[in-house]
């Protein structure tokens, strides 16, 4: 399994309910994609969050990131941001 984590700094006036709805809509959109497992939005504090996206295979994650998630993110999330995303991708090597 592979996970992409986008740590995000949001504008102070960001409505978390709007973000929640956008993440749910994105999940509904990509659910049928090969190897997609899940997407989660974490609220770290009032202006900091993280989006975690899980895929079974790295190639599927990379393709979806380039063809689906990147354009979606630009159209649906960028207006809420107060700075660039901190993005990392990694392979899950252990679970508890």
Coordinates of N, CA and C in Angstrom, one line a residue:
X1 N 0.9 -1.2 0.0 CA 0.0 0.0 0.0 C 0.9 1.2 0.0
X2 N 0.4 2.3 -0.7 CA 1.1 3.6 -0.7 C 0.2 4.7 -0.3
X3 N 0.8 5.7 0.4 CA 0.0 6.8 0.9 C 0.6 8.1 0.4
X4 N -0.2 9.0 0.0 CA 0.3 10.4 -0.2 C -0.3 11.2 0.9
X5 N 0.5 12.1 1.5 CA 0.1 13.0 2.5 C 0.3 14.4 2.1
X6 N -0.7 15.2 2.1 CA -0.6 16.6 1.8 C -0.9 17.4 3.0
X7 N 0.1 17.9 3.6 CA 0.0 18.8 4.8 C -0.3 20.2 4.3
X8 N -1.4 20.8 4.8 CA -1.9 22.0 4.2 C -2.1 23.1 5.3
X9 N -1.8 24.3 4.9 CA -2.1 25.5 5.8 C -3.2 26.2 5.1
X10 N -4.3 26.4 5.9 CA -5.5 27.0 5.3 C -5.7 28.4 5.8
X11 N -6.4 29.2 5.0 CA -6.7 30.6 5.4 C -7.6 30.5 6.7
X12 N -7.5 31.6 7.5 CA -8.2 31.6 8.8 C -9.7 31.4 8.6
X13 N -10.3 31.9 7.6 CA -11.7 31.9 7.4 C -12.2 30.7 6.8
X14 N -11.4 29.7 6.6 CA -11.8 28.4 5.9 C -12.9 27.7 6.6
X15 N -13.9 27.3 5.9 CA -15.0 26.6 6.4 C -14.7 25.1 6.3
X16 N -14.5 24.4 7.5 CA -14.2 23.0 7.5 C -15.3 22.1 6.9
X17 N -16.5 22.6 7.1 CA -17.6 21.8 6.5 C -17.6 21.8 5.0
X18 N -17.2 22.9 4.4 CA -17.0 22.9 2.9 C -15.8 22.0 2.5
X19 N -14.7 22.0 3.3 CA -13.6 21.1 3.0 C -14.1 19.6 3.1
X20 N -14.8 19.3 4.1 CA -15.3 18.0 4.3 C -16.2 17.5 3.1
X21 N -17.1 18.4 2.6 CA -17.9 18.1 1.5 C -17.1 17.9 0.2
X22 N -16.1 18.7 0.0 CA -15.2 18.5 -1.2 C -14.4 17.2 -1.1
X23 N -13.9 16.8 0.0 CA -13.2 15.6 0.1 C -14.1 14.4 -0.1
X24 N -15.3 14.4 0.4 CA -16.3 13.4 0.2 C -16.6 13.3 -1.3
X25 N -16.8 14.4 -2.0 CA -17.1 14.4 -3.4 C -16.0 13.8 -4.2
X26 N -14.7 14.2 -3.8 CA -13.6 13.6 -4.5 C -13.5 12.1 -4.3
X27 N -13.7 11.7 -3.1 CA -13.7 10.2 -2.8 C -14.8 9.5 -3.6
X28 N -16.0 10.1 -3.8 CA -17.0 9.5 -4.6 C -16.5 9.4 -6.1
X29 N -15.8 10.4 -6.5 CA -15.3 10.5 -7.9 C -14.2 9.5 -8.2
X30 N -13.3 9.2 -7.3 CA -12.2 8.3 -7.5 C -12.4 6.9 -7.0
X31 N -13.5 6.6 -6.3 CA -13.7 5.3 -5.7 C -13.6 4.2 -6.7
X32 N -13.9 4.4 -8.0 CA -13.9 3.3 -9.0 C -12.5 3.2 -9.6
X33 N -11.6 4.1 -9.3 CA -10.2 4.0 -9.8 C -9.5 2.8 -9.4
X34 N -8.7 2.2 -10.3 CA -7.9 1.0 -9.9 C -7.0 1.3 -8.7
X35 N -7.1 0.4 -7.7 CA -6.2 0.4 -6.5 C -6.5 1.5 -5.5
X36 N -7.5 2.3 -5.7 CA -7.9 3.3 -4.7 C -8.4 2.6 -3.5
X37 N -8.0 3.1 -2.3 CA -8.5 2.6 -1.0 C -9.3 3.6 -0.3
X38 N -8.7 4.8 0.0 CA -9.5 5.7 0.8 C -8.8 7.1 0.7
X39 N -9.6 8.1 1.2 CA -9.1 9.5 1.3 C -9.6 10.0 2.7
X40 N -8.8 10.7 3.4 CA -9.1 11.2 4.7 C -8.7 12.7 4.8
X41 N -9.4 13.5 5.5 CA -9.0 14.8 5.8 C -8.8 14.9 7.3
X42 N -7.7 15.3 7.7 CA -7.3 15.5 9.1 C -7.3 17.0 9.5
X43 N -8.0 17.3 10.6 CA -7.9 18.7 11.1 C -6.9 18.7 12.2
X44 N -5.8 19.3 12.0 CA -4.7 19.3 13.0 C -5.0 20.5 14.0
X45 N -5.3 21.6 13.5 CA -5.8 22.8 14.3 C -6.6 23.6 13.4
X46 N -7.0 24.8 13.8 CA -8.0 25.6 13.0 C -7.5 26.0 11.6
X47 N -6.2 26.0 11.4 CA -5.7 26.4 10.1 C -4.8 25.4 9.4
X48 N -4.6 24.3 10.0 CA -3.7 23.2 9.5 C -4.5 21.9 9.4
X49 N -4.3 21.3 8.2 CA -4.9 20.0 8.0 C -4.0 19.1 7.1
X50 N -4.4 17.9 6.9 CA -3.7 17.0 6.1 C -4.7 16.2 5.3
X51 N -4.4 15.9 4.1 CA -5.2 15.0 3.3 C -4.4 13.7 3.0
X52 N -4.9 12.6 3.4 CA -4.2 11.3 3.2 C -5.0 10.5 2.2
X53 N -4.3 10.0 1.2 CA -4.9 9.2 0.1 C -4.1 7.9 0.0
X54 N -4.9 6.8 0.1 CA -4.3 5.5 0.1 C -4.6 4.7 -1.2
X55 N -3.6 4.1 -1.8 CA -3.7 3.3 -3.0 C -2.9 2.0 -2.7
X56 N -3.4 0.9 -3.4 CA -2.7 -0.4 -3.2 C -1.4 -0.4 -4.0
X57 N -1.3 0.3 -5.1 CA -0.1 0.3 -5.9 C 0.4 1.7 -6.2
X58 N 1.7 1.9 -6.2 CA 2.3 3.2 -6.4 C 2.0 3.7 -7.8
X59 N 2.0 2.8 -8.8 CA 1.8 3.3 -10.2 C 0.4 3.9 -10.3
X60 N -0.6 3.3 -9.7 CA -2.0 3.8 -9.7 C -2.1 5.1 -9.0
X61 N -1.4 5.2 -7.9 CA -1.4 6.5 -7.1 C -0.7 7.6 -8.0
X62 N 0.4 7.3 -8.6 CA 1.1 8.3 -9.4 C 0.2 8.7 -10.6
X63 N -0.4 7.8 -11.3 CA -1.3 8.1 -12.4 C -2.5 9.0 -12.0
X64 N -3.1 8.5 -10.9 CA -4.3 9.3 -10.4 C -3.9 10.7 -9.9
X65 N -2.7 10.8 -9.3 CA -2.2 12.1 -8.8 C -2.1 13.1 -10.0
X66 N -1.5 12.6 -11.1 CA -1.2 13.4 -12.3 C -2.5 13.7 -13.1
X67 N -3.3 12.7 -13.3 CA -4.4 12.9 -14.2 C -5.7 13.3 -13.5
X68 N -5.9 13.0 -12.2 CA -7.2 13.3 -11.6 C -7.0 14.2 -10.4
X69 N -6.2 13.9 -9.4 CA -6.0 14.6 -8.2 C -5.4 16.0 -8.4
X70 N -4.4 16.1 -9.2 CA -3.7 17.4 -9.4 C -4.7 18.4 -10.0
X71 N -5.4 18.1 -11.1 CA -6.3 19.1 -11.6 C -7.5 19.4 -10.6
X72 N -8.0 18.3 -9.9 CA -9.1 18.5 -9.0 C -8.6 19.4 -7.8
X73 N -7.4 19.2 -7.3 CA -6.9 20.0 -6.2 C -6.8 21.4 -6.6
X74 N -6.3 21.7 -7.8 CA -6.1 23.1 -8.3 C -7.5 23.8 -8.3
X75 N -8.5 23.1 -8.8 CA -9.8 23.6 -9.0 C -10.6 23.7 -7.7
X76 N -10.4 22.8 -6.7 CA -11.3 22.7 -5.6 C -10.7 23.1 -4.2
X77 N -9.4 23.1 -4.1 CA -8.7 23.3 -2.8 C -7.8 24.5 -2.7
X78 N -7.2 24.8 -3.8 CA -6.2 25.9 -3.8 C -6.7 27.2 -3.3
X79 N -8.0 27.5 -3.5 CA -8.5 28.8 -3.0 C -8.6 28.9 -1.5
X80 N -8.5 27.7 -0.8 CA -8.6 27.7 0.7 C -7.2 27.8 1.3
X81 N -6.1 27.7 0.5 CA -4.8 27.6 1.0 C -4.1 28.9 1.3
X82 N -3.3 28.9 2.4 CA -2.5 30.0 2.8 C -1.1 29.6 2.7
X83 N -0.7 29.1 1.6 CA 0.7 28.7 1.4 C 0.7 27.4 0.6
X84 N 1.9 26.9 0.2 CA 2.0 25.7 -0.6 C 1.7 24.4 0.2
X85 N 1.3 23.4 -0.5 CA 1.2 22.1 0.2 C 2.5 21.5 0.4
X86 N 2.6 20.7 1.5 CA 3.8 19.9 1.8 C 3.4 18.5 1.5
X87 N 3.9 17.9 0.4 CA 3.4 16.6 -0.1 C 4.5 15.6 0.0
X88 N 4.1 14.5 0.5 CA 5.0 13.3 0.6 C 4.3 12.1 0.2
X89 N 5.0 11.1 -0.4 CA 4.4 9.9 -0.8 C 5.3 8.8 -0.3
X90 N 4.7 7.7 0.3 CA 5.5 6.6 0.8 C 4.8 5.3 0.8
X91 N 5.6 4.3 0.9 CA 5.1 2.9 0.9 C 4.9 2.5 2.4
X92 N 3.8 1.9 2.7 CA 3.5 1.4 4.0 C 4.4 0.1 4.2
X93 N 5.2 0.1 5.1 CA 6.1 -1.1 5.4 C 5.8 -1.8 6.6
X94 N 4.9 -1.2 7.5 CA 4.5 -1.9 8.7 C 3.1 -1.3 9.2
X95 N 2.3 -2.1 9.7 CA 1.1 -1.6 10.4 C 1.0 -2.4 11.7
X96 N 0.2 -1.8 12.6 CA 0.1 -2.4 13.9 C -1.3 -2.8 14.2

